[in-house]
PDB file of C-alpha atoms in Angstrom:
ATOM      1  CA  MET O   1      87.190  64.280 103.358  1.00 53.00           C
ATOM      2  CA  MET O   2      86.156  66.632 100.566  1.00 73.00           C
ATOM      3  CA  LEU O   3      86.863  69.602 102.826  1.00 76.00           C
ATOM      4  CA  SER O   4      90.454  68.432 103.179  1.00 78.00           C
ATOM      5  CA  TYR O   5      90.808  68.355  99.409  1.00 83.00           C
ATOM      6  CA  PHE O   6      89.528  71.891  98.979  1.00 87.00           C
ATOM      7  CA  ILE O   7      91.694  73.228 101.808  1.00 84.00           C
ATOM      8  CA  ALA O   8      94.704  71.463 100.281  1.00 85.00           C
ATOM      9  CA  ILE O   9      93.973  73.034  96.884  1.00 89.00           C
ATOM     10  CA  GLY O  10      93.727  76.431  98.546  1.00 89.00           C
ATOM     11  CA  PHE O  11      97.022  75.962 100.380  1.00 87.00           C
ATOM     12  CA  GLY O  12      98.689  74.767  97.175  1.00 89.00           C
ATOM     13  CA  LEU O  13      97.566  77.819  95.190  1.00 91.00           C
ATOM     14  CA  LEU O  14      98.541  80.085  98.099  1.00 89.00           C
ATOM     15  CA  ALA O  15     102.005  78.528  98.167  1.00 89.00           C
ATOM     16  CA  ILE O  16     102.425  79.051  94.404  1.00 91.00           C
ATOM     17  CA  GLY O  17     101.343  82.687  94.772  1.00 91.00           C
ATOM     18  CA  VAL O  18     103.659  83.452  97.695  1.00 88.00           C
ATOM     19  CA  ALA O  19     106.578  81.623  96.069  1.00 89.00           C
ATOM     20  CA  GLY O  20     105.881  83.515  92.840  1.00 89.00           C
ATOM     21  CA  VAL O  21     106.223  86.860  94.600  1.00 88.00           C
ATOM     22  CA  ALA O  22     109.509  85.711  96.124  1.00 86.00           C
ATOM     23  CA  ALA O  23     110.971  84.136  92.981  1.00 87.00           C
ATOM     24  CA  SER O  24     109.955  86.685  90.349  1.00 87.00           C
ATOM     25  CA  ARG O  25     111.355  90.149  89.667  1.00 85.00           C
ATOM     26  CA  HIS O  26     108.931  91.307  86.987  1.00 86.00           C
ATOM     27  CA  PHE O  27     106.437  93.869  88.283  1.00 86.00           C
ATOM     28  CA  ILE O  28     103.410  92.484  86.427  1.00 86.00           C
ATOM     29  CA  ILE O  29     104.202  88.846  87.224  1.00 89.00           C
ATOM     30  CA  MET O  30     104.492  89.688  90.937  1.00 89.00           C
ATOM     31  CA  MET O  31     101.070  91.324  90.851  1.00 89.00           C
ATOM     32  CA  LEU O  32      99.596  88.277  89.084  1.00 90.00           C
ATOM     33  CA  ALA O  33     101.125  86.090  91.817  1.00 91.00           C
ATOM     34  CA  ILE O  34      99.316  88.150  94.455  1.00 91.00           C
ATOM     35  CA  GLU O  35      96.093  87.658  92.479  1.00 90.00           C
ATOM     36  CA  ILE O  36      96.661  83.885  92.529  1.00 92.00           C
ATOM     37  CA  ALA O  37      97.109  84.023  96.319  1.00 91.00           C
ATOM     38  CA  LEU O  38      93.831  85.967  96.597  1.00 90.00           C
ATOM     39  CA  SER O  39      92.084  83.300  94.483  1.00 91.00           C
ATOM     40  CA  ALA O  40      93.413  80.710  96.927  1.00 91.00           C
ATOM     41  CA  GLY O  41      91.878  82.723  99.753  1.00 89.00           C
ATOM     42  CA  ILE O  42      88.513  82.634  97.978  1.00 90.00           C
ATOM     43  CA  VAL O  43      88.690  78.830  97.684  1.00 90.00           C
ATOM     44  CA  VAL O  44      89.616  78.325 101.356  1.00 86.00           C
ATOM     45  CA  ALA O  45      86.938  80.747 102.607  1.00 85.00           C
ATOM     46  CA  ALA O  46      84.225  79.187 100.452  1.00 87.00           C
ATOM     47  CA  ALA O  47      85.235  75.667 101.502  1.00 85.00           C
ATOM     48  CA  GLY O  48      85.107  76.607 105.175  1.00 80.00           C
ATOM     49  CA  PHE O  49      81.683  78.157 104.684  1.00 82.00           C
ATOM     50  CA  ALA O  50      80.242  75.277 102.661  1.00 80.00           C
ATOM     51  CA  PHE O  51      81.274  72.714 105.265  1.00 77.00           C
ATOM     52  CA  SER O  52      80.275  74.699 108.360  1.00 72.00           C
ATOM     53  CA  SER O  53      76.523  74.091 107.925  1.00 66.00           C
ATOM     54  CA  GLY O  54      76.024  77.574 106.507  1.00 62.00           C
ATOM     55  CA  ASN O  55      76.961  79.432 109.706  1.00 65.00           C
ATOM     56  CA  GLY O  56      77.995  83.050 109.199  1.00 66.00           C
ATOM     57  CA  ASN O  57      77.948  85.124 106.056  1.00 74.00           C
ATOM     58  CA  ILE O  58      80.495  84.423 103.347  1.00 79.00           C
ATOM     59  CA  ILE O  59      79.373  86.991 100.796  1.00 81.00           C
ATOM     60  CA  GLY O  60      80.860  89.946 102.694  1.00 81.00           C
ATOM     61  CA  LEU O  61      84.243  88.285 102.993  1.00 81.00           C
ATOM     62  CA  LEU O  62      84.319  87.270  99.330  1.00 84.00           C
ATOM     63  CA  PHE O  63      83.258  90.740  98.194  1.00 85.00           C
ATOM     64  CA  THR O  64      86.094  92.140 100.288  1.00 84.00           C
ATOM     65  CA  ILE O  65      88.574  89.822  98.559  1.00 86.00           C
ATOM     66  CA  TRP O  66      87.157  90.679  95.130  1.00 87.00           C
ATOM     67  CA  ALA O  67      87.335  94.390  95.941  1.00 87.00           C
ATOM     68  CA  ILE O  68      90.971  94.057  97.034  1.00 87.00           C
ATOM     69  CA  ALA O  69      91.811  92.104  93.871  1.00 87.00           C
ATOM     70  CA  SER O  70      90.100  94.620  91.604  1.00 87.00           C
ATOM     71  CA  ALA O  71      91.676  97.593  93.364  1.00 87.00           C
ATOM     72  CA  GLU O  72      95.096  95.966  93.126  1.00 87.00           C
ATOM     73  CA  ILE O  73      94.725  95.443  89.396  1.00 87.00           C
ATOM     74  CA  MET O  74      93.558  99.027  88.821  1.00 87.00           C
ATOM     75  CA  GLY O  75      96.480 100.344  90.836  1.00 88.00           C
ATOM     76  CA  MET O  76      98.846  98.041  88.967  1.00 86.00           C
ATOM     77  CA  VAL O  77      97.680  99.244  85.555  1.00 86.00           C
ATOM     78  CA  ALA O  78      98.011 102.879  86.674  1.00 86.00           C
ATOM     79  CA  ILE O  79     101.563 102.306  87.944  1.00 87.00           C
ATOM     80  CA  TYR O  80     102.391 100.321  84.795  1.00 85.00           C
ATOM     81  CA  ARG O  81     101.224 103.189  82.577  1.00 84.00           C
ATOM     82  CA  TYR O  82     103.361 105.603  84.599  1.00 85.00           C
ATOM     83  CA  MET O  83     106.388 103.321  84.301  1.00 84.00           C
ATOM     84  CA  VAL O  84     105.952 102.953  80.531  1.00 83.00           C
ATOM     85  CA  ALA O  85     105.479 106.680  80.058  1.00 84.00           C
ATOM     86  CA  HIS O  86     108.706 107.439  81.951  1.00 83.00           C
ATOM     87  CA  GLY O  87     110.727 104.628  80.433  1.00 81.00           C
ATOM     88  CA  ILE O  88     111.142 102.759  83.714  1.00 81.00           C
ATOM     89  CA  SER O  89     112.094  99.084  83.513  1.00 81.00           C
ATOM     90  CA  MET O  90     109.659  96.430  84.748  1.00 80.00           C
ATOM     91  CA  ASP O  91     112.537  94.790  86.614  1.00 81.00           C
ATOM     92  CA  VAL O  92     111.922  95.512  90.302  1.00 80.00           C
ATOM     93  CA  ARG O  93     115.657  95.463  90.939  1.00 75.00           C
ATOM     94  CA  GLU O  94     115.922  98.592  88.828  1.00 75.00           C
ATOM     95  CA  LEU O  95     113.260 100.376  90.875  1.00 73.00           C
ATOM     96  CA  SER O  96     115.596 100.941  93.818  1.00 66.00           C
ATOM     97  CA  LYS O  97     117.937 102.865  91.492  1.00 67.00           C
ATOM     98  CA  GLN O  98     115.245 105.281  90.379  1.00 62.00           C
ATOM     99  CA  ARG O  99     115.851 107.708  93.210  1.00 61.00           C
ATOM    100  CA  ASP O 100     119.540 108.040  92.329  1.00 58.00           C
TER     101      ASP O 100
ATOM    102  CA  MET Y   1      82.089  60.144  90.517  1.00 78.00           C
ATOM    103  CA  LEU Y   2      81.461  63.134  88.248  1.00 81.00           C
ATOM    104  CA  ALA Y   3      82.258  65.488  91.139  1.00 82.00           C
ATOM    105  CA  ILE Y   4      85.631  63.812  91.703  1.00 84.00           C
ATOM    106  CA  LEU Y   5      86.363  64.050  87.965  1.00 87.00           C
ATOM    107  CA  VAL Y   6      85.495  67.764  87.846  1.00 86.00           C
ATOM    108  CA  LEU Y   7      87.523  68.342  91.021  1.00 87.00           C
ATOM    109  CA  GLY Y   8      90.556  66.612  89.527  1.00 89.00           C
ATOM    110  CA  VAL Y   9      90.348  68.498  86.233  1.00 90.00           C
ATOM    111  CA  SER Y  10      89.876  71.814  88.053  1.00 90.00           C
ATOM    112  CA  VAL Y  11      92.866  71.188  90.308  1.00 90.00           C
ATOM    113  CA  ILE Y  12      95.116  70.206  87.398  1.00 92.00           C
ATOM    114  CA  VAL Y  13      94.037  73.229  85.343  1.00 92.00           C
ATOM    115  CA  ALA Y  14      94.485  75.568  88.335  1.00 92.00           C
ATOM    116  CA  VAL Y  15      97.987  74.358  89.231  1.00 91.00           C
ATOM    117  CA  VAL Y  16      99.259  74.148  85.633  1.00 92.00           C
ATOM    118  CA  ALA Y  17      97.816  77.575  84.787  1.00 92.00           C
ATOM    119  CA  ALA Y  18      99.277  79.102  87.971  1.00 92.00           C
ATOM    120  CA  LEU Y  19     102.723  77.720  87.128  1.00 91.00           C
ATOM    121  CA  SER Y  20     102.424  78.822  83.487  1.00 90.00           C
ATOM    122  CA  VAL Y  21     102.044  82.421  84.684  1.00 89.00           C
ATOM    123  CA  PHE Y  22     105.679  82.299  85.810  1.00 89.00           C
ATOM    124  CA  ARG Y  23     106.941  80.418  82.755  1.00 87.00           C
ATOM    125  CA  ALA Y  24     105.412  82.738  80.175  1.00 84.00           C
ATOM    126  CA  LYS Y  25     107.763  85.077  78.372  1.00 81.00           C
ATOM    127  CA  GLU Y  26     104.924  86.918  76.677  1.00 83.00           C
ATOM    128  CA  MET Y  27     102.870  88.938  79.164  1.00 82.00           C
ATOM    129  CA  SER Y  28      99.560  88.151  77.435  1.00 83.00           C
ATOM    130  CA  HIS Y  29     100.273  84.431  77.914  1.00 86.00           C
ATOM    131  CA  ALA Y  30     100.772  85.017  81.637  1.00 87.00           C
ATOM    132  CA  MET Y  31      97.414  86.747  81.743  1.00 87.00           C
ATOM    133  CA  VAL Y  32      95.753  83.819  79.972  1.00 89.00           C
ATOM    134  CA  GLY Y  33      97.234  81.616  82.701  1.00 90.00           C
ATOM    135  CA  PHE Y  34      95.718  83.817  85.385  1.00 91.00           C
ATOM    136  CA  LEU Y  35      92.375  83.722  83.533  1.00 91.00           C
ATOM    137  CA  PHE Y  36      92.406  79.919  83.667  1.00 93.00           C
ATOM    138  CA  VAL Y  37      93.183  80.022  87.394  1.00 93.00           C
ATOM    139  CA  SER Y  38      90.091  82.192  87.874  1.00 92.00           C
ATOM    140  CA  VAL Y  39      87.917  79.880  85.762  1.00 93.00           C
ATOM    141  CA  SER Y  40      89.037  76.789  87.673  1.00 93.00           C
ATOM    142  CA  THR Y  41      88.429  78.613  90.973  1.00 93.00           C
ATOM    143  CA  ALA Y  42      84.879  79.309  89.786  1.00 92.00           C
ATOM    144  CA  ALA Y  43      84.498  75.609  88.972  1.00 92.00           C
ATOM    145  CA  LEU Y  44      85.618  74.752  92.511  1.00 91.00           C
ATOM    146  CA  LEU Y  45      83.031  77.146  93.952  1.00 90.00           C
ATOM    147  CA  ALA Y  46      80.324  75.526  91.824  1.00 90.00           C
ATOM    148  CA  LEU Y  47      81.507  72.143  93.051  1.00 89.00           C
ATOM    149  CA  LEU Y  48      81.124  73.320  96.650  1.00 87.00           C
ATOM    150  CA  GLY Y  49      77.439  73.996  95.981  1.00 85.00           C
ATOM    151  CA  LEU Y  50      77.791  77.780  95.724  1.00 85.00           C
ATOM    152  CA  PRO Y  51      76.680  78.533  92.134  1.00 87.00           C
ATOM    153  CA  LEU Y  52      75.920  82.219  92.791  1.00 87.00           C
ATOM    154  CA  LEU Y  53      79.429  82.818  94.097  1.00 87.00           C
ATOM    155  CA  ALA Y  54      80.836  80.882  91.127  1.00 89.00           C
ATOM    156  CA  LEU Y  55      78.943  83.180  88.773  1.00 90.00           C
ATOM    157  CA  LEU Y  56      80.162  86.248  90.664  1.00 89.00           C
ATOM    158  CA  GLN Y  57      83.698  84.909  90.485  1.00 88.00           C
ATOM    159  CA  LEU Y  58      83.354  84.541  86.715  1.00 89.00           C
ATOM    160  CA  PHE Y  59      81.841  88.009  86.322  1.00 89.00           C
ATOM    161  CA  ILE Y  60      84.352  89.816  88.528  1.00 88.00           C
ATOM    162  CA  MET Y  61      87.638  87.968  88.029  1.00 86.00           C
ATOM    163  CA  VAL Y  62      87.255  86.752  84.450  1.00 85.00           C
ATOM    164  CA  GLY Y  63      84.888  89.330  82.976  1.00 86.00           C
ATOM    165  CA  GLY Y  64      86.168  92.347  84.856  1.00 85.00           C
ATOM    166  CA  VAL Y  65      89.678  91.974  86.228  1.00 85.00           C
ATOM    167  CA  SER Y  66      91.211  89.836  83.455  1.00 83.00           C
ATOM    168  CA  THR Y  67      89.679  91.940  80.663  1.00 83.00           C
ATOM    169  CA  TYR Y  68      90.890  95.152  82.289  1.00 84.00           C
ATOM    170  CA  LEU Y  69      94.295  93.567  82.682  1.00 82.00           C
ATOM    171  CA  PHE Y  70      94.400  92.577  79.013  1.00 80.00           C
ATOM    172  CA  VAL Y  71      93.438  96.054  77.846  1.00 79.00           C
ATOM    173  CA  GLY Y  72      95.649  97.873  80.334  1.00 79.00           C
ATOM    174  CA  VAL Y  73      98.848  95.897  79.974  1.00 79.00           C
ATOM    175  CA  SER Y  74      98.564  94.729  76.366  1.00 70.00           C
ATOM    176  CA  SER Y  75     101.385  97.019  75.271  1.00 67.00           C
ATOM    177  CA  GLU Y  76     103.896  95.030  77.339  1.00 70.00           C
ATOM    178  CA  ASN Y  77     104.889  92.322  74.921  1.00 69.00           C
ATOM    179  CA  LEU Y  78     107.952  90.210  75.486  1.00 70.00           C
ATOM    180  CA  SER Y  79     109.776  90.295  78.794  1.00 71.00           C
ATOM    181  CA  ARG Y  80     113.261  91.618  78.089  1.00 72.00           C
ATOM    182  CA  PHE Y  81     114.795  89.702  80.987  1.00 75.00           C
ATOM    183  CA  ARG Y  82     114.384  86.319  82.625  1.00 78.00           C
ATOM    184  CA  HIS Y  83     111.783  87.350  85.147  1.00 78.00           C
ATOM    185  CA  THR Y  84     111.296  84.239  87.319  1.00 80.00           C
ATOM    186  CA  SER Y  85     113.714  81.717  88.686  1.00 81.00           C
ATOM    187  CA  PHE Y  86     111.640  78.582  88.139  1.00 81.00           C
ATOM    188  CA  PRO Y  87     113.725  76.228  90.360  1.00 83.00           C
ATOM    189  CA  VAL Y  88     113.444  78.693  93.255  1.00 83.00           C
ATOM    190  CA  LEU Y  89     109.704  78.993  92.628  1.00 83.00           C
ATOM    191  CA  PHE Y  90     109.253  75.232  92.491  1.00 83.00           C
ATOM    192  CA  ILE Y  91     111.256  74.476  95.650  1.00 85.00           C
ATOM    193  CA  LEU Y  92     109.711  77.357  97.597  1.00 83.00           C
ATOM    194  CA  ALA Y  93     106.169  76.422  96.558  1.00 85.00           C
ATOM    195  CA  ILE Y  94     106.684  72.794  97.584  1.00 85.00           C
ATOM    196  CA  CYS Y  95     108.217  73.801 100.922  1.00 82.00           C
ATOM    197  CA  LEU Y  96     105.378  76.241 101.617  1.00 80.00           C
ATOM    198  CA  ALA Y  97     102.646  73.828 100.553  1.00 82.00           C
ATOM    199  CA  VAL Y  98     103.787  70.494 101.934  1.00 79.00           C
ATOM    200  CA  VAL Y  99     103.679  71.239 105.658  1.00 71.00           C
ATOM    201  CA  PRO Y 100     100.147  72.705 105.940  1.00 70.00           C
ATOM    202  CA  VAL Y 101      98.684  70.386 103.309  1.00 72.00           C
ATOM    203  CA  TYR Y 102     100.117  67.358 105.066  1.00 69.00           C
ATOM    204  CA  LYS Y 103      98.708  68.519 108.390  1.00 66.00           C
ATOM    205  CA  VAL Y 104      95.269  69.188 106.939  1.00 66.00           C
ATOM    206  CA  LEU Y 105      95.088  65.919 105.036  1.00 65.00           C
ATOM    207  CA  ALA Y 106      96.341  63.977 108.038  1.00 63.00           C
ATOM    208  CA  ALA Y 107      94.005  65.656 110.527  1.00 57.00           C
ATOM    209  CA  GLY Y 108      90.793  64.049 109.247  1.00 53.00           C
ATOM    210  CA  THR Y 109      88.659  67.167 109.142  1.00 49.00           C
ATOM    211  CA  ALA Y 110      85.331  65.382 108.877  1.00 45.00           C
ATOM    212  CA  SER Y 111      83.788  66.816 112.043  1.00 49.00           C
ATOM    213  CA  PRO Y 112      83.723  70.572 112.484  1.00 49.00           C
ATOM    214  CA  VAL Y 113      84.349  71.894 115.998  1.00 49.00           C
ATOM    215  CA  THR Y 114      84.155  75.284 117.657  1.00 49.00           C
ATOM    216  CA  GLY Y 115      87.584  76.804 117.277  1.00 46.00           C
ATOM    217  CA  ALA Y 116      89.490  79.835 118.454  1.00 48.00           C
ATOM    218  CA  LEU Y 117      87.478  82.279 116.345  1.00 45.00           C
ATOM    219  CA  GLY Y 118      84.592  82.716 118.792  1.00 45.00           C
ATOM    220  CA  SER Y 119      81.298  81.202 117.730  1.00 44.00           C
ATOM    221  CA  ALA Y 120      82.460  80.302 114.246  1.00 48.00           C
ATOM    222  CA  THR Y 121      82.599  76.579 113.562  1.00 47.00           C
ATOM    223  CA  ILE Y 122      85.781  75.657 111.813  1.00 49.00           C
ATOM    224  CA  ALA Y 123      87.379  72.327 111.146  1.00 50.00           C
ATOM    225  CA  ALA Y 124      89.863  70.913 113.623  1.00 48.00           C
ATOM    226  CA  GLY Y 125      92.608  70.629 111.027  1.00 48.00           C
ATOM    227  CA  ILE Y 126      92.429  74.324 110.245  1.00 52.00           C
ATOM    228  CA  SER Y 127      92.321  75.623 113.818  1.00 52.00           C
ATOM    229  CA  GLY Y 128      95.341  73.542 114.748  1.00 53.00           C
ATOM    230  CA  ASN Y 129      97.106  74.877 111.702  1.00 58.00           C
ATOM    231  CA  LEU Y 130      96.700  78.593 112.273  1.00 60.00           C
ATOM    232  CA  ALA Y 131     100.068  78.821 114.022  1.00 62.00           C
ATOM    233  CA  LEU Y 132     101.808  77.988 110.740  1.00 65.00           C
ATOM    234  CA  PHE Y 133     100.144  80.941 109.073  1.00 67.00           C
ATOM    235  CA  TYR Y 134     101.109  83.240 111.918  1.00 68.00           C
ATOM    236  CA  MET Y 135     104.659  81.985 111.509  1.00 72.00           C
ATOM    237  CA  LEU Y 136     104.522  82.607 107.750  1.00 73.00           C
ATOM    238  CA  GLY Y 137     103.120  86.096 108.356  1.00 74.00           C
ATOM    239  CA  VAL Y 138     105.872  86.950 110.839  1.00 77.00           C
ATOM    240  CA  LEU Y 139     108.457  85.575 108.389  1.00 81.00           C
ATOM    241  CA  LEU Y 140     107.135  87.704 105.511  1.00 79.00           C
ATOM    242  CA  PHE Y 141     107.049  90.753 107.805  1.00 80.00           C
ATOM    243  CA  GLY Y 142     110.680  90.141 108.729  1.00 84.00           C
ATOM    244  CA  ILE Y 143     111.626  89.748 105.073  1.00 83.00           C
ATOM    245  CA  GLY Y 144     109.857  93.028 104.285  1.00 79.00           C
ATOM    246  CA  ILE Y 145     111.710  94.923 107.006  1.00 82.00           C
ATOM    247  CA  ALA Y 146     115.010  93.324 105.991  1.00 81.00           C
ATOM    248  CA  SER Y 147     114.498  94.275 102.339  1.00 78.00           C
ATOM    249  CA  ILE Y 148     113.866  97.918 103.332  1.00 78.00           C
ATOM    250  CA  VAL Y 149     117.056  97.940 105.416  1.00 79.00           C
ATOM    251  CA  MET Y 150     119.018  96.330 102.567  1.00 75.00           C
ATOM    252  CA  MET Y 151     117.634  98.840 100.081  1.00 72.00           C
ATOM    253  CA  ARG Y 152     118.771 101.721 102.299  1.00 71.00           C
ATOM    254  CA  SER Y 153     122.275 100.316 102.563  1.00 67.00           C
ATOM    255  CA  PHE Y 154     122.293  99.725  98.792  1.00 65.00           C
ATOM    256  CA  ARG Y 155     121.403 103.375  98.191  1.00 62.00           C
ATOM    257  CA  LYS Y 156     124.081 104.544 100.570  1.00 61.00           C
ATOM    258  CA  GLY Y 157     126.612 102.353  98.793  1.00 61.00           C
ATOM    259  CA  GLY Y 158     125.499 103.662  95.413  1.00 54.00           C
ATOM    260  CA  ARG Y 159     126.067 107.307  96.377  1.00 50.00           C
ATOM    261  CA  LYS Y 160     129.670 106.841  97.463  1.00 46.00           C
TER     262      LYS Y 160
END
């Protein structure tokens, strides 16, 4: 029964993250929403591992997720710095006008 | 009893903090919300009997990622526009969460079985639920393609 709870928590956080990407139009907030979805993935993966009698190796998968999350944040900060330096709005609707 | 209490507190903190990310007008407040999501995720890992992974989660997500985020994006203060439609977020999150959560909670995942992923033992409720995630993935892929097509038409319209 506990496994169901943890999977439900993971699905709930994943839903908030995915809905956040869809409902927001601020660049930084969208990136934070993706981070929340990655945290949900960590919870679901760890719950599956903990309740599968220790079969398999979870550490590689979790390090992959952590590496993706860290790389995403570093890329986000780099793009943010570029946008600030060039006076580009954080509104993603404005990004499509940048080429014109 | 204590485990249930910690689980409940962690879940409440995680969900409230995740929603506060989208409510915050100040960017640093949104980052504090994300930090609390990471801390509550670490608490959940500790609750699952994985203290090393909980520590790593704290070190990487709270100590590394959140601190880097604070330092890197601290110059962005107040959002100059209303960045998130909260009703859309709320309705979308409920719609996305209810169906899989209901299926998992209703499946009774007490006994793990060998599923579609080869020799890996996964719970019955999850293996029967993978189709929903494939559907969600295909849907997001379609939305991505459609947004590219719409952006192209928008550009063409803008140049006229």
